[in-house]
Tab-separated table of C-alpha atoms and ligand atoms in Angstrom:
chain	number	residue	atom	x	y	z
Q	1499	MET	CA	0.000	0.000	0.000
Q	1500	ASN	CA	1.349	3.367	-0.936
Q	1501	VAL	CA	1.528	6.260	1.390
Q	1502	THR	CA	-1.158	8.778	0.695
Q	1503	ARG	CA	-0.913	12.477	0.801
Q	1504	ARG	CA	-3.227	12.530	3.776
Q	1505	GLN	CA	-1.100	10.111	5.716
Q	1506	PHE	CA	1.939	12.167	4.936
Q	1507	LEU	CA	0.303	15.368	6.099
Q	1508	LEU	CA	-0.878	13.732	9.260
Q	1509	GLY	CA	2.652	12.684	9.954
Q	1510	GLY	CA	3.984	16.125	9.216
Q	1511	LEU	CA	4.969	18.861	11.556
Q	1512	GLY	CA	2.447	20.311	13.893
Q	1513	ILE	CA	-0.528	18.638	12.296
Q	1514	ALA	CA	-3.195	17.166	14.519
Q	1515	GLY	CA	-4.587	13.721	13.834
Q	1516	GLY	CA	-2.128	10.880	13.413
Q	1517	VAL	CA	0.304	13.022	15.309
Q	1518	THR	CA	-1.381	13.944	18.516
Q	1519	LEU	CA	-0.241	15.581	21.651
Q	1520	ALA	CA	0.190	13.195	24.472
Q	1521	ALA	CA	1.272	13.513	28.026
Q	1522	CYS	CA	4.475	11.577	28.101
Q	1523	GLY	CA	5.582	10.287	31.147
Q	1524	GLY	CA	20.811	41.111	15.495
Q	1525	GLN	CA	23.042	42.361	14.698
Q	1526	THR	CA	23.998	40.997	11.350
Q	1527	GLY	CA	21.627	39.385	8.962
Q	1528	GLY	CA	24.182	39.255	6.203
Q	1529	SER	CA	26.440	36.359	5.465
Q	1530	SER	CA	29.473	36.141	7.651
Q	1531	SER	CA	31.500	35.992	4.476
Q	1532	SER	CA	31.224	39.299	2.690
Q	1533	PRO	CA	28.086	41.281	3.389
Q	1534	SER	CA	29.513	44.426	1.817
Q	1535	VAL	CA	30.310	42.768	-1.505
Q	1536	THR	CA	29.058	44.775	-4.455
Q	1537	LYS	CA	28.990	42.170	-7.190
Q	1538	ALA	CA	25.835	41.860	-9.254
Q	1539	PHE	CA	24.054	38.620	-8.596
Q	1540	PRO	CA	21.983	36.642	-11.051
Q	1541	THR	CA	18.272	36.805	-10.297
Q	1542	PRO	CA	16.353	33.521	-10.291
Q	1543	SER	CA	14.401	33.130	-13.541
Q	1544	VAL	CA	10.826	32.670	-12.421
Q	1545	LEU	CA	9.771	29.491	-14.223
Q	1546	PRO	CA	6.195	29.161	-15.508
Q	1547	ASP	CA	3.511	26.874	-14.048
Q	1548	PRO	CA	4.989	25.985	-10.666
Q	1549	ALA	CA	3.581	22.703	-9.327
Q	1550	VAL	CA	4.024	24.096	-5.831
Q	1551	HIS	CA	3.903	27.818	-5.110
Q	1552	LYS	CA	4.607	28.561	-1.472
Q	1553	LYS	CA	4.142	32.008	0.002
Q	1554	LEU	CA	6.141	32.499	3.175
Q	1555	VAL	CA	6.476	35.374	5.579
Q	1556	ALA	CA	9.598	35.392	7.743
Q	1557	LYS	CA	8.530	37.057	10.953
Q	1558	GLN	CA	8.830	37.218	14.689
Q	1559	ARG	CA	6.453	34.695	16.192
Q	1560	SER	CA	5.796	32.780	19.322
Q	1561	ILE	CA	5.706	28.999	19.290
Q	1562	ASP	CA	4.499	26.530	21.904
Q	1563	LEU	CA	7.177	23.949	22.676
Q	1564	GLY	CA	4.720	22.083	24.914
Q	1565	GLY	CA	3.746	24.427	27.721
Q	1566	ILE	CA	6.765	26.637	27.097
Q	1567	GLU	CA	6.268	29.673	24.900
Q	1568	ALA	CA	9.317	30.600	22.885
Q	1569	SER	CA	9.504	33.933	21.180
Q	1570	THR	CA	11.422	33.287	17.990
Q	1571	TRP	CA	11.645	33.947	14.267
Q	1572	GLY	CA	9.979	31.562	11.880
Q	1573	TYR	CA	8.158	31.059	8.610
Q	1574	GLU	CA	4.447	31.613	8.345
Q	1575	SER	CA	3.011	29.964	5.263
Q	1576	GLN	CA	-0.074	31.274	3.526
Q	1577	ASP	CA	-1.400	27.679	3.318
Q	1578	GLY	CA	-0.833	27.153	7.039
Q	1579	ASN	CA	2.038	24.665	6.797
Q	1580	PRO	CA	5.635	25.667	6.053
Q	1581	THR	CA	6.565	22.050	5.196
Q	1582	ILE	CA	7.094	21.782	1.448
Q	1583	GLU	CA	6.086	18.588	-0.323
Q	1584	VAL	CA	6.921	18.324	-3.993
Q	1585	THR	CA	7.778	15.747	-6.667
Q	1586	ALA	CA	11.167	15.544	-8.358
Q	1587	GLY	CA	11.042	17.391	-11.670
Q	1588	ASP	CA	8.373	19.812	-10.435
Q	1589	ILE	CA	8.809	23.545	-10.635
Q	1590	LEU	CA	8.927	24.952	-7.120
Q	1591	GLN	CA	8.365	28.634	-6.499
Q	1592	VAL	CA	8.733	30.182	-3.072
Q	1593	ASP	CA	7.963	33.823	-2.420
Q	1594	ILE	CA	9.479	35.086	0.793
Q	1595	ASP	CA	8.360	38.310	2.406
Q	1596	ASN	CA	10.884	39.458	5.010
Q	1597	GLN	CA	9.089	40.933	8.015
Q	1598	LEU	CA	12.084	40.369	10.301
Q	1599	PRO	CA	14.063	43.225	11.828
Q	1600	GLU	CA	17.161	42.111	9.883
Q	1601	SER	CA	18.023	40.748	6.475
Q	1602	THR	CA	17.455	37.104	5.623
Q	1603	SER	CA	17.738	34.435	2.894
Q	1604	ILE	CA	16.618	30.851	2.212
Q	1605	HIS	CA	18.894	27.929	1.339
Q	1606	TRP	CA	17.478	24.663	-0.081
Q	1607	HIS	CA	19.691	22.358	1.882
Q	1608	GLY	CA	20.954	19.416	-0.177
Q	1609	LEU	CA	19.286	20.334	-3.468
Q	1610	ALA	CA	21.533	21.169	-6.412
Q	1611	VAL	CA	19.586	24.219	-7.541
Q	1612	PRO	CA	20.888	26.923	-9.887
Q	1613	MET	CA	23.197	29.341	-8.089
Q	1614	ALA	CA	20.703	32.220	-8.343
Q	1615	SER	CA	18.349	30.332	-6.003
Q	1616	ASP	CA	20.971	28.918	-3.623
Q	1617	GLY	CA	20.287	31.571	-0.993
Q	1618	VAL	CA	23.693	32.588	0.364
Q	1619	PRO	CA	23.766	36.356	0.920
Q	1620	GLY	CA	26.927	37.971	-0.355
Q	1621	ILE	CA	27.783	34.913	-2.476
Q	1622	THR	CA	24.722	34.076	-4.587
Q	1623	GLN	CA	22.325	36.945	-3.889
Q	1624	ASP	CA	21.930	40.222	-2.070
Q	1625	PRO	CA	20.537	39.893	1.435
Q	1626	ILE	CA	16.746	40.185	1.509
Q	1627	GLU	CA	16.408	43.340	3.562
Q	1628	PRO	CA	13.614	43.953	6.100
Q	1629	GLY	CA	10.408	44.784	4.257
Q	1630	GLU	CA	11.730	43.320	0.994
Q	1631	ALA	CA	10.540	40.238	-0.854
Q	1632	PHE	CA	12.377	37.657	-2.957
Q	1633	THR	CA	11.259	34.849	-5.250
Q	1634	TYR	CA	13.096	31.548	-5.461
Q	1635	SER	CA	12.227	29.422	-8.468
Q	1636	PHE	CA	13.748	26.186	-9.714
Q	1637	GLN	CA	13.014	22.756	-11.075
Q	1638	VAL	CA	13.426	20.326	-8.185
Q	1639	PRO	CA	16.370	18.186	-9.278
Q	1640	HIS	CA	16.191	15.128	-7.054
Q	1641	SER	CA	13.940	13.166	-4.741
Q	1642	GLY	CA	14.613	12.643	-1.054
Q	1643	THR	CA	14.479	14.211	2.379
Q	1644	TYR	CA	15.678	17.787	2.584
Q	1645	PHE	CA	14.961	20.947	4.518
Q	1646	TYR	CA	15.212	24.639	3.953
Q	1647	HIS	CA	16.602	27.253	6.268
Q	1648	SER	CA	17.912	30.777	6.526
Q	1649	HIS	CA	21.564	31.163	5.551
Q	1650	SER	CA	21.979	34.562	7.220
Q	1651	GLY	CA	24.023	35.135	10.355
Q	1652	ILE	CA	23.012	32.683	13.070
Q	1653	GLN	CA	19.341	32.606	12.016
Q	1654	LEU	CA	19.706	28.831	11.555
Q	1655	ASP	CA	19.500	28.572	15.354
Q	1656	ARG	CA	16.136	30.307	15.392
Q	1657	GLY	CA	12.934	28.786	14.041
Q	1658	LEU	CA	13.690	29.684	10.419
Q	1659	HIS	CA	13.623	26.181	8.966
Q	1660	ALA	CA	11.168	23.551	7.758
Q	1661	PRO	CA	11.146	20.135	6.018
Q	1662	LEU	CA	11.305	19.849	2.243
Q	1663	ILE	CA	10.165	16.414	1.072
Q	1664	VAL	CA	10.715	15.502	-2.568
Q	1665	ARG	CA	8.853	12.461	-3.863
Q	1666	ASP	CA	10.199	10.141	-6.522
Q	1667	PRO	CA	7.600	9.783	-9.291
Q	1668	SER	CA	9.041	6.392	-10.262
Q	1669	ASP	CA	9.096	5.049	-6.701
Q	1670	PRO	CA	5.905	5.662	-4.736
Q	1671	GLY	CA	7.319	3.795	-1.760
Q	1672	ASP	CA	6.279	0.503	-0.259
Q	1673	TYR	CA	5.087	1.658	3.139
Q	1674	ASP	CA	1.866	2.336	4.988
Q	1675	VAL	CA	2.669	5.426	7.002
Q	1676	GLU	CA	5.267	8.124	6.699
Q	1677	TRP	CA	6.534	10.433	9.412
Q	1678	THR	CA	8.916	13.349	9.209
Q	1679	ILE	CA	11.067	13.621	12.326
Q	1680	PHE	CA	12.480	17.127	12.642
Q	1681	LEU	CA	15.138	17.378	15.357
Q	1682	ASP	CA	16.375	20.635	16.797
Q	1683	ASP	CA	18.347	22.132	19.650
Q	1684	TRP	CA	16.574	25.103	21.112
Q	1685	LEU	CA	17.557	28.206	23.068
Q	1686	ASP	CA	15.847	31.041	21.187
Q	1687	GLY	CA	13.444	33.016	23.320
Q	1688	ILE	CA	14.016	30.897	26.412
Q	1689	ASP	CA	14.627	33.163	29.408
Q	1690	GLY	CA	15.281	36.002	27.014
Q	1691	HIS	CA	18.243	34.338	25.299
Q	1692	THR	CA	18.888	34.538	21.585
Q	1693	PRO	CA	21.340	32.911	19.169
Q	1694	ASP	CA	22.802	36.342	18.418
Q	1695	GLU	CA	23.642	36.747	22.090
Q	1696	GLN	CA	25.376	33.355	22.087
Q	1697	LEU	CA	27.271	34.261	18.950
Q	1698	ALA	CA	28.377	37.556	20.508
Q	1699	MET	CA	29.578	35.611	23.529
Q	1700	PHE	CA	31.637	33.309	21.326
Q	1701	ASP	CA	32.970	36.324	19.429
Q	1702	SER	CA	34.089	37.819	22.734
Q	1703	MET	CA	36.099	34.643	23.259
Q	1704	SER	CA	37.761	34.785	19.864
Q	1705	GLY	CA	40.783	36.703	21.095
Q	1706	THR	CA	40.380	39.157	18.225
Q	1707	SER	CA	37.790	41.480	19.676
Q	1708	GLY	CA	40.004	42.773	22.456
Q	1709	ALA	CA	38.127	40.768	25.054
Q	1710	SER	CA	40.156	40.073	28.132
Q	1711	MET	CA	40.293	36.889	30.151
Q	1712	GLU	CA	38.036	38.690	32.552
Q	1713	GLY	CA	35.547	39.083	29.726
Q	1714	MET	CA	35.783	35.388	28.985
Q	1715	ASP	CA	35.153	34.515	32.597
Q	1716	HIS	CA	32.145	36.767	32.537
Q	1717	SER	CA	30.889	35.049	29.396
Q	1718	MET	CA	31.344	31.675	30.978
Q	1719	HIS	CA	29.370	32.710	33.999
Q	1720	ASN	CA	26.630	33.878	31.693
Q	1721	MET	CA	26.689	30.526	29.985
Q	1722	ALA	CA	26.521	28.659	33.254
Q	1723	ALA	CA	23.632	30.849	34.298
Q	1724	THR	CA	21.920	29.994	31.039
Q	1725	THR	CA	22.263	26.333	31.758
Q	1726	GLU	CA	21.120	26.628	35.338
Q	1727	SER	CA	18.052	28.587	34.419
Q	1728	ALA	CA	16.940	25.908	31.998
Q	1729	SER	CA	13.888	23.953	32.973
Q	1730	THR	CA	15.862	20.732	33.037
Q	1731	PRO	CA	18.890	21.959	34.922
Q	1732	SER	CA	22.040	19.936	34.862
Q	1733	ALA	CA	24.690	20.729	37.378
Q	1734	GLY	CA	27.084	18.649	35.318
Q	1735	ALA	CA	26.576	20.683	32.196
Q	1736	ALA	CA	26.771	23.931	34.136
Q	1737	SER	CA	30.019	23.089	35.833
Q	1738	ALA	CA	31.428	21.706	32.607
Q	1739	ALA	CA	30.565	24.959	30.898
Q	1740	MET	CA	32.314	26.860	33.672
Q	1741	ALA	CA	35.327	24.641	33.505
Q	1742	GLY	CA	35.956	24.308	29.845
Q	1743	MET	CA	33.041	25.264	27.671
Q	1744	HIS	CA	32.104	21.643	27.144
Q	1745	ALA	CA	28.485	21.214	26.290
Q	1746	GLY	CA	28.127	18.028	28.295
Q	1747	PRO	CA	29.811	14.843	29.408
Q	1748	GLY	CA	30.907	13.967	25.878
Q	1749	ASP	CA	30.435	10.833	23.786
Q	1750	PRO	CA	33.576	8.717	23.358
Q	1751	ALA	CA	32.378	7.523	19.949
Q	1752	LEU	CA	32.484	11.109	18.690
Q	1753	GLY	CA	36.090	11.366	19.762
Q	1754	GLY	CA	36.060	14.779	21.398
Q	1755	ASP	CA	33.844	17.630	22.462
Q	1756	ALA	CA	30.179	17.066	21.767
Q	1757	GLY	CA	29.439	20.643	20.772
Q	1758	ASP	CA	29.754	24.183	22.014
Q	1759	LEU	CA	26.479	24.699	23.844
Q	1760	ALA	CA	24.360	22.999	26.477
Q	1761	TYR	CA	20.903	23.855	25.167
Q	1762	PRO	CA	17.968	24.257	27.521
Q	1763	HIS	CA	15.770	22.139	25.191
Q	1764	TYR	CA	15.971	19.527	22.478
Q	1765	LEU	CA	12.928	19.222	20.252
Q	1766	LEU	CA	11.254	16.599	18.103
Q	1767	ASN	CA	8.763	18.276	15.774
Q	1768	GLU	CA	8.872	21.389	17.933
Q	1769	ARG	CA	8.032	19.612	21.174
Q	1770	ILE	CA	9.939	19.053	24.389
Q	1771	PRO	CA	9.898	15.461	25.716
Q	1772	ALA	CA	7.371	16.234	28.465
Q	1773	ALA	CA	4.779	17.245	25.867
Q	1774	CYS	CA	5.831	14.964	23.050
Q	1775	ARG	CA	4.221	13.986	19.773
Q	1776	THR	CA	2.688	10.555	19.350
Q	1777	PHE	CA	2.911	8.796	15.983
Q	1778	GLU	CA	0.074	6.325	15.601
Q	1779	ALA	CA	-0.140	3.329	13.307
Q	1780	LYS	CA	-1.321	-0.278	13.253
Q	1781	VAL	CA	0.655	-3.313	14.304
Q	1782	GLY	CA	2.600	-4.774	11.389
Q	1783	GLN	CA	2.444	-1.633	9.292
Q	1784	LYS	CA	5.560	-0.509	7.529
Q	1785	ALA	CA	6.583	3.016	8.432
Q	1786	ARG	CA	9.005	5.301	6.662
Q	1787	LEU	CA	10.662	7.787	8.987
Q	1788	ARG	CA	12.408	10.783	7.512
Q	1789	PHE	CA	14.886	12.142	10.061
Q	1790	ILE	CA	16.227	15.671	9.678
Q	1791	ASN	CA	18.729	17.250	12.064
Q	1792	ALA	CA	17.966	20.968	11.945
Q	1793	GLY	CA	19.996	21.709	15.062
Q	1794	ALA	CA	22.812	24.255	15.074
Q	1795	ASP	CA	25.207	22.558	17.487
Q	1796	THR	CA	23.896	19.085	18.389
Q	1797	ILE	CA	24.594	15.656	16.940
Q	1798	PHE	CA	21.700	13.337	17.784
Q	1799	LYS	CA	21.873	9.620	18.525
Q	1800	VAL	CA	18.579	8.201	17.277
Q	1801	ALA	CA	16.897	4.953	18.341
Q	1802	LEU	CA	13.398	3.439	18.399
Q	1803	GLY	CA	12.623	1.204	21.364
Q	1804	GLY	CA	11.705	-2.376	20.509
Q	1805	HIS	CA	12.797	-2.066	16.890
Q	1806	SER	CA	15.859	-2.129	14.770
Q	1807	MET	CA	15.680	0.305	11.884
Q	1808	THR	CA	16.604	-0.213	8.255
Q	1809	VAL	CA	18.344	2.820	6.805
Q	1810	ILE	CA	17.410	3.100	3.121
Q	1811	ALA	CA	18.672	6.553	2.158
Q	1812	THR	CA	20.732	9.436	3.420
Q	1813	ASP	CA	20.862	13.012	2.165
Q	1814	GLY	CA	18.358	12.146	-0.565
Q	1815	TYR	CA	20.272	9.230	-2.107
Q	1816	PRO	CA	19.507	5.526	-1.660
Q	1817	VAL	CA	21.921	3.225	0.122
Q	1818	VAL	CA	22.266	-0.533	0.365
Q	1819	PRO	CA	19.698	-1.083	3.119
Q	1820	LYS	CA	21.356	-1.515	6.481
Q	1821	GLN	CA	19.779	-2.611	9.722
Q	1822	VAL	CA	20.881	-0.606	12.761
Q	1823	ASP	CA	19.900	-0.271	16.400
Q	1824	SER	CA	20.735	3.413	16.459
Q	1825	PHE	CA	22.625	5.962	14.397
Q	1826	TYR	CA	24.262	9.372	14.690
Q	1827	LEU	CA	22.711	12.231	12.777
Q	1828	GLY	CA	24.899	15.323	12.471
Q	1829	MET	CA	23.585	18.838	11.939
Q	1830	GLY	CA	22.251	19.096	8.383
Q	1831	GLU	CA	22.266	15.328	7.806
Q	1832	ARG	CA	19.112	13.380	6.910
Q	1833	ALA	CA	18.319	9.694	7.048
Q	1834	ASP	CA	15.353	7.734	5.688
Q	1835	VAL	CA	14.545	4.673	7.709
Q	1836	GLU	CA	12.021	1.833	7.384
Q	1837	VAL	CA	10.514	0.000	10.304
Q	1838	THR	CA	7.868	-2.707	10.561
Q	1839	LEU	CA	5.930	-1.714	13.626
Q	1840	ALA	CA	5.549	-4.051	16.572
Q	1841	ASP	CA	2.694	-4.197	19.046
Q	1842	GLY	CA	2.849	-1.615	21.812
Q	1843	VAL	CA	3.949	1.899	22.738
Q	1844	PHE	CA	7.572	2.677	21.954
Q	1845	PRO	CA	10.012	5.464	22.747
Q	1846	LEU	CA	11.502	7.312	19.766
Q	1847	THR	CA	14.519	8.949	21.351
Q	1848	ALA	CA	17.129	11.295	19.930
Q	1849	LEU	CA	19.853	11.735	22.519
Q	1850	ALA	CA	21.771	14.977	22.282
Q	1851	ALA	CA	25.013	13.061	21.800
Q	1852	GLY	CA	27.537	13.886	24.492
Q	1853	LYS	CA	25.215	16.401	26.094
Q	1854	ASP	CA	22.634	16.201	28.855
Q	1855	GLY	CA	19.292	16.066	27.132
Q	1856	ARG	CA	17.222	14.431	24.476
Q	1857	ALA	CA	14.411	14.859	22.023
Q	1858	PHE	CA	11.569	12.390	22.289
Q	1859	ALA	CA	8.318	11.111	20.810
Q	1860	LEU	CA	6.108	8.043	21.095
Q	1861	VAL	CA	5.233	5.477	18.460
Q	1862	ARG	CA	1.972	3.790	19.332
Q	1863	THR	CA	0.297	0.768	17.755
Q	1864	ALA	CA	-1.667	-0.359	20.802
Q	1865	SER	CA	-3.150	0.911	23.989
Q	1866	GLY	CA	-0.911	0.673	26.973
Q	1867	GLU	CA	1.277	2.711	29.215
Q	1868	ALA	CA	3.702	5.084	27.571
Q	1869	PRO	CA	7.379	4.728	28.384
Q	1870	SER	CA	8.992	7.625	30.202
Q	1871	PRO	CA	11.030	10.042	28.085
Q	1872	GLU	CA	13.922	9.405	30.446
Q	1873	ALA	CA	13.834	5.630	30.032
Q	1874	SER	CA	16.738	3.925	28.393
Q	1875	PHE	CA	16.448	0.824	26.219
Q	1876	VAL	CA	18.620	-1.704	24.449
Q	1877	GLN	CA	18.744	0.052	21.090
Q	1878	LEU	CA	19.637	3.376	22.673
Q	1879	GLU	CA	22.487	1.856	24.654
Q	1880	ALA	CA	23.898	-0.053	21.703
Q	1881	PRO	CA	26.794	1.529	19.831
Q	1882	ALA	CA	25.378	3.786	17.136
Q	1883	ALA	CA	26.163	3.498	13.438
Q	1884	PHE	CA	27.583	6.423	11.516
Q	1885	LEU	CA	25.860	7.239	8.242
Q	1886	THR	CA	29.301	7.220	6.617
Q	1887	ASP	CA	29.326	3.444	7.280
Q	1888	LEU	CA	26.635	3.072	4.629
Q	1889	VAL	CA	27.274	2.035	1.028
Q	1890	ALA	CA	25.644	3.658	-1.988
Q	1891	ALA	CA	22.897	1.797	-3.811
Q	1892	ASP	CA	23.942	1.063	-7.398
Q	1893	SER	CA	21.422	3.600	-8.667
Q	1894	ALA	CA	23.098	6.348	-6.616
Q	1895	ARG	CA	26.705	5.792	-7.671
Q	1896	LEU	CA	28.783	8.239	-9.647
Q	1897	ALA	CA	30.608	6.600	-12.540
Q	1898	SER	CA	34.138	5.972	-11.352
Q	1899	GLY	CA	36.970	8.009	-12.772
Q	1900	GLU	CA	40.269	9.667	-12.060
Q	1901	PRO	CA	40.015	13.104	-10.468
Q	1902	ASP	CA	41.087	16.069	-12.597
Q	1903	VAL	CA	41.701	18.230	-9.543
Q	1904	ARG	CA	42.731	17.359	-6.007
Q	1905	LEU	CA	42.027	19.845	-3.222
Q	1906	ASP	CA	43.331	19.613	0.323
Q	1907	VAL	CA	40.795	20.926	2.788
Q	1908	GLU	CA	41.873	21.502	6.361
Q	1909	LEU	CA	39.423	22.080	9.212
Q	1910	THR	CA	40.933	24.089	12.037
Q	1911	GLY	CA	40.060	25.704	15.330
Q	1912	GLN	CA	39.183	25.263	18.938
Q	1913	MET	CA	36.931	26.587	21.685
Q	1914	MET	CA	39.487	28.786	23.413
Q	1915	PRO	CA	40.112	31.202	21.883
Q	1916	TYR	CA	36.874	30.609	20.011
Q	1917	LYS	CA	38.063	30.414	16.444
Q	1918	TRP	CA	37.022	27.991	13.700
Q	1919	GLY	CA	38.246	27.956	10.158
Q	1920	MET	CA	38.938	25.996	7.060
Q	1921	SER	CA	41.221	26.264	4.085
Q	1922	ILE	CA	41.537	24.778	0.618
Q	1923	ASP	CA	45.203	24.405	-0.284
Q	1924	GLY	CA	45.889	27.238	2.152
Q	1925	ASP	CA	43.224	29.571	0.752
Q	1926	THR	CA	39.498	30.022	1.348
Q	1927	LEU	CA	38.561	29.941	-2.341
Q	1928	ALA	CA	39.302	27.360	-5.015
Q	1929	THR	CA	38.534	27.761	-8.695
Q	1930	VAL	CA	38.012	24.733	-10.918
Q	1931	ASN	CA	36.667	24.255	-14.443
Q	1932	SER	CA	33.257	23.093	-15.552
Q	1933	GLY	CA	33.156	19.367	-16.185
Q	1934	GLN	CA	36.103	18.547	-13.953
Q	1935	ARG	CA	36.031	15.756	-11.427
Q	1936	VAL	CA	37.163	17.291	-8.153
Q	1937	LEU	CA	38.486	15.256	-5.255
Q	1938	MET	CA	38.512	17.013	-1.899
Q	1939	THR	CA	40.415	15.504	0.974
Q	1940	MET	CA	38.949	16.989	4.144
Q	1941	ARG	CA	41.120	16.671	7.217
Q	1942	ASN	CA	39.740	17.471	10.651
Q	1943	THR	CA	42.614	18.770	12.798
Q	1944	THR	CA	40.325	19.832	15.653
Q	1945	ALA	CA	38.984	18.151	18.790
Q	1946	MET	CA	35.372	18.267	17.631
Q	1947	ALA	CA	33.296	16.537	14.953
Q	1948	HIS	CA	32.173	18.810	12.114
Q	1949	PRO	CA	29.287	18.095	9.727
Q	1950	MET	CA	30.680	19.476	6.465
Q	1951	HIS	CA	28.047	20.576	3.955
Q	1952	ILE	CA	28.437	21.520	0.302
Q	1953	HIS	CA	26.047	23.598	-1.775
Q	1954	GLY	CA	24.988	22.857	-5.333
Q	1955	HIS	CA	26.264	19.257	-5.349
Q	1956	THR	CA	26.111	15.922	-3.609
Q	1957	TRP	CA	29.535	14.459	-2.915
Q	1958	SER	CA	30.451	10.874	-3.664
Q	1959	LEU	CA	32.684	9.227	-1.063
Q	1960	PRO	CA	35.012	6.874	-2.953
Q	1961	ASP	CA	36.416	5.272	0.204
Q	1962	ASN	CA	32.944	4.816	1.730
Q	1963	GLY	CA	31.328	2.584	-0.861
Q	1964	GLY	CA	30.529	5.457	-3.200
Q	1965	LEU	CA	28.098	6.855	-0.616
Q	1966	ARG	CA	26.416	10.065	-1.716
Q	1967	LYS	CA	26.228	12.832	0.901
Q	1968	ASP	CA	25.878	16.589	0.948
Q	1969	THR	CA	26.664	16.677	4.659
Q	1970	ILE	CA	29.464	14.522	6.075
Q	1971	LEU	CA	30.157	14.160	9.768
Q	1972	ILE	CA	33.955	14.211	10.077
Q	1973	LEU	CA	35.319	13.117	13.436
Q	1974	PRO	CA	38.392	14.589	15.180
Q	1975	GLY	CA	41.559	13.452	13.429
Q	1976	GLN	CA	39.573	11.903	10.595
Q	1977	SER	CA	40.289	12.472	6.934
Q	1978	VAL	CA	37.546	11.963	4.345
Q	1979	ASN	CA	37.806	11.864	0.549
Q	1980	ALA	CA	34.812	13.398	-1.202
Q	1981	GLU	CA	34.387	13.795	-4.952
Q	1982	LEU	CA	32.092	15.886	-7.076
Q	1983	ILE	CA	31.537	16.523	-10.760
Q	1984	ALA	CA	31.601	20.247	-11.554
Q	1985	ASN	CA	28.315	20.218	-13.469
Q	1986	ASN	CA	26.396	23.092	-11.876
Q	1987	PRO	CA	28.352	26.283	-12.622
Q	1988	GLY	CA	28.371	28.943	-9.941
Q	1989	ASP	CA	29.917	30.111	-6.708
Q	1990	TRP	CA	29.372	27.422	-4.101
Q	1991	VAL	CA	30.103	27.612	-0.417
Q	1992	PHE	CA	30.936	24.606	1.631
Q	1993	HIS	CA	31.086	24.855	5.350
Q	1994	CYS	CA	30.585	23.305	8.735
Q	1995	HIS	CA	26.884	22.976	9.549
Q	1996	ASN	CA	27.477	23.934	13.148
Q	1997	GLY	CA	25.809	27.349	12.878
Q	1998	TYR	CA	28.304	28.976	15.234
Q	1999	HIS	CA	31.308	27.507	13.453
Q	2000	MET	CA	29.999	28.676	10.098
Q	2001	ALA	CA	29.177	32.143	11.409
Q	2002	THR	CA	32.691	32.517	12.802
Q	2003	GLY	CA	34.598	31.396	9.729
Q	2004	MET	CA	34.406	27.656	9.059
Q	2005	MET	CA	33.398	28.218	5.466
Q	2006	ALA	CA	35.153	28.147	2.113
Q	2007	GLN	CA	34.145	28.459	-1.515
Q	2008	LEU	CA	34.435	26.552	-4.771
Q	2009	ASN	CA	33.870	28.534	-7.981
Q	2010	TYR	CA	33.558	27.540	-11.617
R	456	CU	CU1	32.174	22.736	12.978
C-alpha cells in the first residue's frame, strides 16, 4: 500500500490527527563571508507553471514547545504549513516576504539548484532586507528528504527552517505510514536568550575582539547561568561549561567535544519530551521515517525502542539497506529509515550526543502505558552506526573516474580562543573548471566533529562505498575523501553545519 498524501500530512509537523499531543511520562543578517560585496548577482528566472507555489512570511512569532512559549523567528506559510512537499522534476516557487528586523535568505539544503536560487547572501544573492521580498524558483532536481533554512548570520538557530520532502515519481514507496522527524536544539526566546547573544559571547572569546580573560570569565558565567536557568537543569553541564566550555559529558564515539552549547531544550517536531508527539499506526504496518537534524550545534543519537531500523537513504540518495539499532545524525544530515511496527507503545529517542538532554516522541500501535522520556532501552544503549558506514545503492553511484583536480581541505580551530576555520590548499577559495572531477580531501585537525556541507552538489565518497552525501560528519583526526563533478556552474560555499562555526569562519568556496 502506498503512502497517501493525507497520511503524509498527518505525519507532518504540527498537524493534529495521526500526530497527537500526548502527556508523556541582530546584529547581522548578512552572510558572515562578505556582506559588503558589491557584485551583481543573477536573479532567479521565475519558471512558468509551478507545481508548488509557497508564500512564506519570515517574521517574529511565538511557538508553543509544549507548555513553554518561545519567542522566535519563523516562517508563516499562507497555506498554514511551512513544510514543502513536492515531486522531483516539479517547478517549485517560493515567495518570501521578510518581516524580520534584519536581512534574511533561504537555502534549499541538499538540493543542487541553480546558483541564483541557492540563498547565500553575499555569495549568490543580495541579502533580503527587512520589508523586501524575494522569489526563489527552480526545477526540483532530485527526490529525497531535505529541509530549507535561513543562511543569514546565526538565524539557523532560530525557528527559520522547515522540512522539504521531494517524492520520486518512479518510486511511490512501499510503506503504509510516513513520518517526518524534525530534530532541533533550542535556546531562542528561552529566558530572554537569543542565538545572536550566544554568537556575541563566542565572538568575545575569539581573542580578536580585544576581550580580556576577565571578559571570557564573565561570558562563561553567563553561559553557566543559562544552563542553570533551563527547565531541566544539569549541574554537570553547568560546571562543565564553567570549567571548559564543554556542552556536556561527551560521547567517546564522537572522539572529542560534543558541541559548544548545552541547550535548555531539544525538540522533536517542535516539542519538548514532556509534551511529546505521538505517531500512531497499526501493528505490522511498515513506516518510513524521515529524520532531519535541523539543530545548530547538536549531533543526535537516534533509536526506536523495541525495533531495529533499516536505513534506506541518506541526504536524498539511496543506500544498500542496512539494519541498525541506532545511528548518529549530524547537523544538516538526513536519514530515511524503514521499520515494521511491533505491538505496543515505543520510545523514539534522539539523545543529544555527548550532552545532557534528548528529544523524544512516542510510536503507538496499541493501547498501553507510555514509556517515560527518560527511560533507556537496548537500542539506545547499543553503539550507534555512523551514516558514513553506509554504502551507496547502485542507482546512486557516480561513474568511477580519475580526479582532474585534487584539493586539500583543512578544518581548524578550537573553543578557546573561540576560532574555527577551514582552508583549501591554504586559501578560502578554489577555482576549478566546468566538467572537472574534483576530489577534496577533508582533514579534521580539531577536537570536535564537524558536519561538512556543500552547496549545489552531492559528494560521492570513494572510500565509503561510493556513498552520496551533501553533509558529512567528520570526526576529530579523521580524513575523508569526497568527490564531485563540476556540473552546476556557480559560486558554491561549503562549510561546517554547526551554525556557530559557520558564522565565525568555518566556510570556504568553490567557484567555476
Ligand atoms: Cu564545525
